[in-house]
């Protein structure tokens, strides 16, 4: 089995376990338990491997059948050396886990159906979120309630439920390689499956991988000349509505796969549970806590001190910005926000739809040589009022680079078609590229998908990326570069179908030819009717 297939199979195995075990529990609730256990498994495995390297020949080799963890044996025999060891581990892997809280010990408690599993696991989560890391992961498991009635009516039932869940996960994982790539991909797969199972709520935390790939490919291309290929380095990358962090991780993967690098990735998330998910997701993909920063707070009201610097000379700027903010979110802009440095000069988005507020927030922090790709509902392209004023200024200032229309029903959170807007501060062309990809997809029972070129089928994702990269003048019923004076004549309306119509051209009809054909048909009818009547008369019957 190839590594990729093994990773996919691990994800499917874990999802099958989740599907069997959650029973009547809400998918969102069980998701948090399942992913937290997978995260603990990763932290423990990584920690034990690092401890083995650190201790070298002093790392205990246990007899076959000895179910103790090697670290628990070393701790017991070397009490005076423990503080120095933990100091070294904090320096090298940035965290510490006590032997009794390691996954191997938790799994053994489950295997032996220990009565103290629930208590030990609770203490372990508390230790990890309060003491394992220096400061970056306070409250990491704050939303995981091991005393919830959803796990059982009393402590005994909850302990029994956890025994079953952890046993199954341990057995399922045992068959596979559990390196960073495998577990990270399994984690992403599970997030996607739970998102599919939780319907509209999923839009809060998950961007489908196919859409994520398009945005990631776009922002990693050279901003001034995409045809020259990928950038070698992105110093800072931001997703100001990061959900589970999958978009940020996709950008990182695209850069690494191309031999490039990223200095640091930044994310912001309002929902506390999703914020914790994102932090786990970063670590599970092998990132150190110094390589990313996720902030819990409201983006629209700019609660992140890092982004609230009033001195323009100290403003942080990003080389790439990606975002899939909540669609047409209602918000309450006040007078103070009217003078906010993000919105000043453009105006405030209406209360009924914060789409342009999210866009302007990100755009303010975009670097002069950066690219921003944001997913928004189609309404931003043509709605009037305040949105028209904001859109018009962005167009007049030549900041809107590309408008991409996607098929409907691609997202778990909504069935409506959405678009991707690509914005730049370094744009040179005095036109806007329109890509109408709304008709290019594979229809599914519950959800549509973009085709990926497998088994000889078209590659919808690559076609979008290639069209953006090479910016053709015209592709029939698919793409077109539209000069700014034409957009101005259309009142700065960006409705895609105005510029790229996917319907077939109307057939031109020559009425003179039609008239001649109808006349000939009449003559033929009379001729054959006369011949038929002659036969009827010959037979003594009345003609028709």
PDB file of N, CA, C and O in Angstrom, residues 234-294:
ATOM      1  N   UNK A 234       7.275  32.879   1.560  1.00  0.00           N
ATOM      2  CA  UNK A 234       6.254  33.774   2.101  1.00  0.00           C
ATOM      3  C   UNK A 234       6.632  34.025   3.552  1.00  0.00           C
ATOM      4  O   UNK A 234       6.691  33.096   4.355  1.00  0.00           O
ATOM      5  N   UNK A 235       6.895  35.263   3.879  1.00  0.00           N
ATOM      6  CA  UNK A 235       7.347  35.576   5.232  1.00  0.00           C
ATOM      7  C   UNK A 235       6.208  35.434   6.236  1.00  0.00           C
ATOM      8  O   UNK A 235       6.361  34.838   7.301  1.00  0.00           O
ATOM      9  N   UNK A 236       5.042  35.983   5.889  1.00  0.00           N
ATOM     10  CA  UNK A 236       3.888  35.938   6.795  1.00  0.00           C
ATOM     11  C   UNK A 236       2.629  35.634   5.987  1.00  0.00           C
ATOM     12  O   UNK A 236       2.397  36.235   4.945  1.00  0.00           O
ATOM     13  N   UNK A 237       1.812  34.721   6.504  1.00  0.00           N
ATOM     14  CA  UNK A 237       0.546  34.352   5.858  1.00  0.00           C
ATOM     15  C   UNK A 237      -0.569  34.483   6.886  1.00  0.00           C
ATOM     16  O   UNK A 237      -0.418  34.072   8.040  1.00  0.00           O
ATOM     17  N   UNK A 238      -1.717  35.050   6.463  1.00  0.00           N
ATOM     18  CA  UNK A 238      -2.830  35.296   7.392  1.00  0.00           C
ATOM     19  C   UNK A 238      -4.124  34.698   6.871  1.00  0.00           C
ATOM     20  O   UNK A 238      -4.427  34.765   5.682  1.00  0.00           O
ATOM     21  N   UNK A 239      -4.890  34.110   7.797  1.00  0.00           N
ATOM     22  CA  UNK A 239      -6.299  33.776   7.568  1.00  0.00           C
ATOM     23  C   UNK A 239      -7.054  34.343   8.764  1.00  0.00           C
ATOM     24  O   UNK A 239      -6.934  33.841   9.882  1.00  0.00           O
ATOM     25  N   UNK A 240      -7.809  35.419   8.540  1.00  0.00           N
ATOM     26  CA  UNK A 240      -8.452  36.126   9.652  1.00  0.00           C
ATOM     27  C   UNK A 240      -9.790  35.513  10.063  1.00  0.00           C
ATOM     28  O   UNK A 240     -10.465  36.033  10.962  1.00  0.00           O
ATOM     29  N   UNK A 241     -10.184  34.419   9.421  1.00  0.00           N
ATOM     30  CA  UNK A 241     -11.374  33.656   9.840  1.00  0.00           C
ATOM     31  C   UNK A 241     -11.013  32.190   9.651  1.00  0.00           C
ATOM     32  O   UNK A 241     -11.587  31.485   8.834  1.00  0.00           O
ATOM     33  N   UNK A 242     -10.020  31.720  10.420  1.00  0.00           N
ATOM     34  CA  UNK A 242      -9.280  30.508  10.050  1.00  0.00           C
ATOM     35  C   UNK A 242      -9.988  29.197  10.339  1.00  0.00           C
ATOM     36  O   UNK A 242      -9.555  28.155   9.855  1.00  0.00           O
ATOM     37  N   UNK A 243     -11.064  29.188  11.128  1.00  0.00           N
ATOM     38  CA  UNK A 243     -11.732  27.928  11.415  1.00  0.00           C
ATOM     39  C   UNK A 243     -10.760  26.912  11.973  1.00  0.00           C
ATOM     40  O   UNK A 243     -10.005  27.192  12.904  1.00  0.00           O
ATOM     41  N   UNK A 244     -10.721  25.717  11.381  1.00  0.00           N
ATOM     42  CA  UNK A 244      -9.834  24.661  11.861  1.00  0.00           C
ATOM     43  C   UNK A 244      -8.407  24.813  11.339  1.00  0.00           C
ATOM     44  O   UNK A 244      -7.551  23.994  11.646  1.00  0.00           O
ATOM     45  N   UNK A 245      -8.150  25.841  10.542  1.00  0.00           N
ATOM     46  CA  UNK A 245      -6.790  26.112  10.071  1.00  0.00           C
ATOM     47  C   UNK A 245      -6.397  25.392   8.791  1.00  0.00           C
ATOM     48  O   UNK A 245      -5.244  25.470   8.368  1.00  0.00           O
ATOM     49  N   UNK A 246      -7.356  24.720   8.142  1.00  0.00           N
ATOM     50  CA  UNK A 246      -7.009  23.909   6.975  1.00  0.00           C
ATOM     51  C   UNK A 246      -6.494  24.753   5.802  1.00  0.00           C
ATOM     52  O   UNK A 246      -5.613  24.318   5.055  1.00  0.00           O
ATOM     53  N   UNK A 247      -7.036  25.962   5.650  1.00  0.00           N
ATOM     54  CA  UNK A 247      -6.578  26.833   4.564  1.00  0.00           C
ATOM     55  C   UNK A 247      -5.114  27.233   4.762  1.00  0.00           C
ATOM     56  O   UNK A 247      -4.316  27.198   3.824  1.00  0.00           O
ATOM     57  N   UNK A 248      -4.770  27.621   5.966  1.00  0.00           N
ATOM     58  CA  UNK A 248      -3.388  28.007   6.261  1.00  0.00           C
ATOM     59  C   UNK A 248      -2.439  26.837   6.018  1.00  0.00           C
ATOM     60  O   UNK A 248      -1.357  27.004   5.454  1.00  0.00           O
ATOM     61  N   UNK A 249      -2.843  25.656   6.458  1.00  0.00           N
ATOM     62  CA  UNK A 249      -2.000  24.482   6.284  1.00  0.00           C
ATOM     63  C   UNK A 249      -1.852  24.114   4.811  1.00  0.00           C
ATOM     64  O   UNK A 249      -0.807  23.616   4.388  1.00  0.00           O
ATOM     65  N   UNK A 250      -2.892  24.383   4.036  1.00  0.00           N
ATOM     66  CA  UNK A 250      -2.819  24.099   2.600  1.00  0.00           C
ATOM     67  C   UNK A 250      -1.817  25.027   1.920  1.00  0.00           C
ATOM     68  O   UNK A 250      -1.041  24.602   1.048  1.00  0.00           O
ATOM     69  N   UNK A 251      -1.813  26.307   2.312  1.00  0.00           N
ATOM     70  CA  UNK A 251      -0.818  27.251   1.768  1.00  0.00           C
ATOM     71  C   UNK A 251       0.592  26.766   2.112  1.00  0.00           C
ATOM     72  O   UNK A 251       1.494  26.743   1.258  1.00  0.00           O
ATOM     73  N   UNK A 252       0.764  26.367   3.353  1.00  0.00           N
ATOM     74  CA  UNK A 252       2.079  25.867   3.798  1.00  0.00           C
ATOM     75  C   UNK A 252       2.501  24.643   2.984  1.00  0.00           C
ATOM     76  O   UNK A 252       3.661  24.524   2.564  1.00  0.00           O
ATOM     77  N   UNK A 253       1.564  23.725   2.752  1.00  0.00           N
ATOM     78  CA  UNK A 253       1.875  22.515   1.998  1.00  0.00           C
ATOM     79  C   UNK A 253       2.279  22.847   0.559  1.00  0.00           C
ATOM     80  O   UNK A 253       3.229  22.280   0.028  1.00  0.00           O
ATOM     81  N   UNK A 254       1.548  23.791  -0.080  1.00  0.00           N
ATOM     82  CA  UNK A 254       1.875  24.160  -1.457  1.00  0.00           C
ATOM     83  C   UNK A 254       3.291  24.717  -1.537  1.00  0.00           C
ATOM     84  O   UNK A 254       4.047  24.434  -2.464  1.00  0.00           O
ATOM     85  N   UNK A 255       3.651  25.542  -0.561  1.00  0.00           N
ATOM     86  CA  UNK A 255       4.991  26.129  -0.555  1.00  0.00           C
ATOM     87  C   UNK A 255       6.060  25.052  -0.355  1.00  0.00           C
ATOM     88  O   UNK A 255       7.068  25.006  -1.057  1.00  0.00           O
ATOM     89  N   UNK A 256       5.828  24.173   0.615  1.00  0.00           N
ATOM     90  CA  UNK A 256       6.820  23.128   0.911  1.00  0.00           C
ATOM     91  C   UNK A 256       6.975  22.163  -0.257  1.00  0.00           C
ATOM     92  O   UNK A 256       8.085  21.748  -0.590  1.00  0.00           O
ATOM     93  N   UNK A 257       5.843  21.789  -0.887  1.00  0.00           N
ATOM     94  CA  UNK A 257       5.897  20.856  -2.018  1.00  0.00           C
ATOM     95  C   UNK A 257       6.698  21.429  -3.187  1.00  0.00           C
ATOM     96  O   UNK A 257       7.229  20.682  -4.005  1.00  0.00           O
ATOM     97  N   UNK A 258       6.767  22.760  -3.245  1.00  0.00           N
ATOM     98  CA  UNK A 258       7.491  23.414  -4.331  1.00  0.00           C
ATOM     99  C   UNK A 258       8.912  23.809  -3.916  1.00  0.00           C
ATOM    100  O   UNK A 258       9.587  24.538  -4.624  1.00  0.00           O
ATOM    101  N   UNK A 259       9.323  23.343  -2.745  1.00  0.00           N
ATOM    102  CA  UNK A 259      10.668  23.653  -2.271  1.00  0.00           C
ATOM    103  C   UNK A 259      10.801  25.024  -1.647  1.00  0.00           C
ATOM    104  O   UNK A 259      11.907  25.479  -1.362  1.00  0.00           O
ATOM    105  N   UNK A 260       9.660  25.709  -1.422  1.00  0.00           N
ATOM    106  CA  UNK A 260       9.684  27.030  -0.798  1.00  0.00           C
ATOM    107  C   UNK A 260       9.535  26.951   0.710  1.00  0.00           C
ATOM    108  O   UNK A 260       9.539  25.868   1.304  1.00  0.00           O
ATOM    109  N   UNK A 261       9.388  28.106   1.333  1.00  0.00           N
ATOM    110  CA  UNK A 261       9.280  28.134   2.798  1.00  0.00           C
ATOM    111  C   UNK A 261       8.343  29.249   3.254  1.00  0.00           C
ATOM    112  O   UNK A 261       8.064  30.184   2.507  1.00  0.00           O
ATOM    113  N   UNK A 262       7.873  29.103   4.483  1.00  0.00           N
ATOM    114  CA  UNK A 262       7.018  30.114   5.108  1.00  0.00           C
ATOM    115  C   UNK A 262       7.634  30.506   6.437  1.00  0.00           C
ATOM    116  O   UNK A 262       8.047  29.635   7.220  1.00  0.00           O
ATOM    117  N   UNK A 263       7.710  31.812   6.682  1.00  0.00           N
ATOM    118  CA  UNK A 263       8.262  32.281   7.947  1.00  0.00           C
ATOM    119  C   UNK A 263       7.342  31.935   9.109  1.00  0.00           C
ATOM    120  O   UNK A 263       7.708  31.215  10.037  1.00  0.00           O
ATOM    121  N   UNK A 264       6.095  32.423   9.042  1.00  0.00           N
ATOM    122  CA  UNK A 264       5.142  32.164  10.134  1.00  0.00           C
ATOM    123  C   UNK A 264       3.731  32.312   9.597  1.00  0.00           C
ATOM    124  O   UNK A 264       3.482  33.125   8.702  1.00  0.00           O
ATOM    125  N   UNK A 265       2.812  31.505  10.111  1.00  0.00           N
ATOM    126  CA  UNK A 265       1.425  31.637   9.710  1.00  0.00           C
ATOM    127  C   UNK A 265       0.592  32.149  10.887  1.00  0.00           C
ATOM    128  O   UNK A 265       0.839  31.810  12.044  1.00  0.00           O
ATOM    129  N   UNK A 266      -0.396  32.982  10.552  1.00  0.00           N
ATOM    130  CA  UNK A 266      -1.231  33.643  11.548  1.00  0.00           C
ATOM    131  C   UNK A 266      -2.699  33.358  11.248  1.00  0.00           C
ATOM    132  O   UNK A 266      -3.131  33.411  10.101  1.00  0.00           O
ATOM    133  N   UNK A 267      -3.448  33.067  12.297  1.00  0.00           N
ATOM    134  CA  UNK A 267      -4.877  32.839  12.124  1.00  0.00           C
ATOM    135  C   UNK A 267      -5.671  33.470  13.245  1.00  0.00           C
ATOM    136  O   UNK A 267      -5.164  33.658  14.354  1.00  0.00           O
ATOM    137  N   UNK A 268      -6.919  33.823  12.939  1.00  0.00           N
ATOM    138  CA  UNK A 268      -7.815  34.366  13.957  1.00  0.00           C
ATOM    139  C   UNK A 268      -9.135  33.623  13.863  1.00  0.00           C
ATOM    140  O   UNK A 268      -9.639  33.340  12.775  1.00  0.00           O
ATOM    141  N   UNK A 269      -9.719  33.300  15.017  1.00  0.00           N
ATOM    142  CA  UNK A 269     -10.967  32.551  15.048  1.00  0.00           C
ATOM    143  C   UNK A 269     -11.796  32.973  16.264  1.00  0.00           C
ATOM    144  O   UNK A 269     -11.286  33.059  17.373  1.00  0.00           O
ATOM    145  N   UNK A 270     -13.062  33.240  16.028  1.00  0.00           N
ATOM    146  CA  UNK A 270     -13.958  33.720  17.081  1.00  0.00           C
ATOM    147  C   UNK A 270     -14.514  32.598  17.949  1.00  0.00           C
ATOM    148  O   UNK A 270     -14.657  32.744  19.158  1.00  0.00           O
ATOM    149  N   UNK A 271     -14.827  31.454  17.327  1.00  0.00           N
ATOM    150  CA  UNK A 271     -15.433  30.336  18.051  1.00  0.00           C
ATOM    151  C   UNK A 271     -14.368  29.613  18.873  1.00  0.00           C
ATOM    152  O   UNK A 271     -13.360  29.153  18.335  1.00  0.00           O
ATOM    153  N   UNK A 272     -14.588  29.474  20.180  1.00  0.00           N
ATOM    154  CA  UNK A 272     -13.560  28.925  21.075  1.00  0.00           C
ATOM    155  C   UNK A 272     -13.233  27.469  20.752  1.00  0.00           C
ATOM    156  O   UNK A 272     -12.072  27.070  20.737  1.00  0.00           O
ATOM    157  N   UNK A 273     -14.258  26.659  20.451  1.00  0.00           N
ATOM    158  CA  UNK A 273     -14.009  25.248  20.136  1.00  0.00           C
ATOM    159  C   UNK A 273     -13.198  25.119  18.859  1.00  0.00           C
ATOM    160  O   UNK A 273     -12.243  24.337  18.770  1.00  0.00           O
ATOM    161  N   UNK A 274     -13.563  25.898  17.861  1.00  0.00           N
ATOM    162  CA  UNK A 274     -12.856  25.857  16.578  1.00  0.00           C
ATOM    163  C   UNK A 274     -11.439  26.410  16.714  1.00  0.00           C
ATOM    164  O   UNK A 274     -10.503  25.925  16.069  1.00  0.00           O
ATOM    165  N   UNK A 275     -11.288  27.417  17.554  1.00  0.00           N
ATOM    166  CA  UNK A 275      -9.962  27.987  17.850  1.00  0.00           C
ATOM    167  C   UNK A 275      -9.040  26.907  18.422  1.00  0.00           C
ATOM    168  O   UNK A 275      -7.878  26.778  18.011  1.00  0.00           O
ATOM    169  N   UNK A 276      -9.568  26.101  19.341  1.00  0.00           N
ATOM    170  CA  UNK A 276      -8.775  25.003  19.901  1.00  0.00           C
ATOM    171  C   UNK A 276      -8.464  23.950  18.842  1.00  0.00           C
ATOM    172  O   UNK A 276      -7.355  23.402  18.793  1.00  0.00           O
ATOM    173  N   UNK A 277      -9.454  23.673  17.990  1.00  0.00           N
ATOM    174  CA  UNK A 277      -9.244  22.738  16.875  1.00  0.00           C
ATOM    175  C   UNK A 277      -8.084  23.181  16.001  1.00  0.00           C
ATOM    176  O   UNK A 277      -7.246  22.372  15.585  1.00  0.00           O
ATOM    177  N   UNK A 278      -8.046  24.474  15.701  1.00  0.00           N
ATOM    178  CA  UNK A 278      -7.002  25.015  14.821  1.00  0.00           C
ATOM    179  C   UNK A 278      -5.620  24.846  15.444  1.00  0.00           C
ATOM    180  O   UNK A 278      -4.658  24.465  14.762  1.00  0.00           O
ATOM    181  N   UNK A 279      -5.522  25.118  16.726  1.00  0.00           N
ATOM    182  CA  UNK A 279      -4.216  24.989  17.388  1.00  0.00           C
ATOM    183  C   UNK A 279      -3.747  23.534  17.389  1.00  0.00           C
ATOM    184  O   UNK A 279      -2.576  23.246  17.157  1.00  0.00           O
ATOM    185  N   UNK A 280      -4.677  22.615  17.667  1.00  0.00           N
ATOM    186  CA  UNK A 280      -4.326  21.190  17.597  1.00  0.00           C
ATOM    187  C   UNK A 280      -3.881  20.817  16.186  1.00  0.00           C
ATOM    188  O   UNK A 280      -2.912  20.073  16.000  1.00  0.00           O
ATOM    189  N   UNK A 281      -4.615  21.336  15.200  1.00  0.00           N
ATOM    190  CA  UNK A 281      -4.337  21.007  13.800  1.00  0.00           C
ATOM    191  C   UNK A 281      -2.934  21.439  13.399  1.00  0.00           C
ATOM    192  O   UNK A 281      -2.223  20.725  12.674  1.00  0.00           O
ATOM    193  N   UNK A 282      -2.510  22.604  13.868  1.00  0.00           N
ATOM    194  CA  UNK A 282      -1.161  23.091  13.555  1.00  0.00           C
ATOM    195  C   UNK A 282      -0.100  22.116  14.085  1.00  0.00           C
ATOM    196  O   UNK A 282       0.811  21.699  13.362  1.00  0.00           O
ATOM    197  N   UNK A 283      -0.237  21.752  15.351  1.00  0.00           N
ATOM    198  CA  UNK A 283       0.741  20.865  15.970  1.00  0.00           C
ATOM    199  C   UNK A 283       0.722  19.484  15.327  1.00  0.00           C
ATOM    200  O   UNK A 283       1.762  18.858  15.116  1.00  0.00           O
ATOM    201  N   UNK A 284      -0.487  19.011  15.007  1.00  0.00           N
ATOM    202  CA  UNK A 284      -0.615  17.684  14.422  1.00  0.00           C
ATOM    203  C   UNK A 284       0.032  17.596  13.048  1.00  0.00           C
ATOM    204  O   UNK A 284       0.330  16.509  12.563  1.00  0.00           O
ATOM    205  N   UNK A 285       0.241  18.728  12.415  1.00  0.00           N
ATOM    206  CA  UNK A 285       0.927  18.757  11.122  1.00  0.00           C
ATOM    207  C   UNK A 285       2.419  19.064  11.283  1.00  0.00           C
ATOM    208  O   UNK A 285       3.082  19.496  10.330  1.00  0.00           O
ATOM    209  N   UNK A 286       2.914  18.847  12.489  1.00  0.00           N
ATOM    210  CA  UNK A 286       4.353  18.940  12.706  1.00  0.00           C
ATOM    211  C   UNK A 286       4.895  20.337  12.890  1.00  0.00           C
ATOM    212  O   UNK A 286       6.105  20.546  12.798  1.00  0.00           O
ATOM    213  N   UNK A 287       4.019  21.304  13.164  1.00  0.00           N
ATOM    214  CA  UNK A 287       4.493  22.673  13.351  1.00  0.00           C
ATOM    215  C   UNK A 287       4.843  22.923  14.817  1.00  0.00           C
ATOM    216  O   UNK A 287       4.123  22.488  15.717  1.00  0.00           O
ATOM    217  N   UNK A 288       5.915  23.639  15.045  1.00  0.00           N
ATOM    218  CA  UNK A 288       6.264  24.056  16.405  1.00  0.00           C
ATOM    219  C   UNK A 288       5.431  25.277  16.779  1.00  0.00           C
ATOM    220  O   UNK A 288       4.988  26.025  15.909  1.00  0.00           O
ATOM    221  N   UNK A 289       5.236  25.486  18.053  1.00  0.00           N
ATOM    222  CA  UNK A 289       4.391  26.602  18.484  1.00  0.00           C
ATOM    223  C   UNK A 289       5.003  27.955  18.143  1.00  0.00           C
ATOM    224  O   UNK A 289       4.305  28.973  18.154  1.00  0.00           O
ATOM    225  N   UNK A 290       6.282  27.982  17.791  1.00  0.00           N
ATOM    226  CA  UNK A 290       6.924  29.237  17.380  1.00  0.00           C
ATOM    227  C   UNK A 290       6.676  29.543  15.902  1.00  0.00           C
ATOM    228  O   UNK A 290       6.983  30.635  15.435  1.00  0.00           O
ATOM    229  N   UNK A 291       6.123  28.575  15.160  1.00  0.00           N
ATOM    230  CA  UNK A 291       5.944  28.738  13.715  1.00  0.00           C
ATOM    231  C   UNK A 291       4.555  29.247  13.345  1.00  0.00           C
ATOM    232  O   UNK A 291       4.275  29.490  12.171  1.00  0.00           O
ATOM    233  N   UNK A 292       3.687  29.387  14.325  1.00  0.00           N
ATOM    234  CA  UNK A 292       2.347  29.885  14.040  1.00  0.00           C
ATOM    235  C   UNK A 292       1.789  30.630  15.243  1.00  0.00           C
ATOM    236  O   UNK A 292       2.277  30.492  16.368  1.00  0.00           O
ATOM    237  N   UNK A 293       0.777  31.427  14.977  1.00  0.00           N
ATOM    238  CA  UNK A 293       0.089  32.155  16.043  1.00  0.00           C
ATOM    239  C   UNK A 293      -1.400  32.202  15.696  1.00  0.00           C
ATOM    240  O   UNK A 293      -1.783  32.713  14.646  1.00  0.00           O
ATOM    241  N   UNK A 294      -2.210  31.616  16.562  1.00  0.00           N
ATOM    242  CA  UNK A 294      -3.658  31.626  16.378  1.00  0.00           C
ATOM    243  C   UNK A 294      -4.260  32.447  17.508  1.00  0.00           C
ATOM    244  O   UNK A 294      -3.954  32.212  18.684  1.00  0.00           O
TER     245      UNK A 294
END
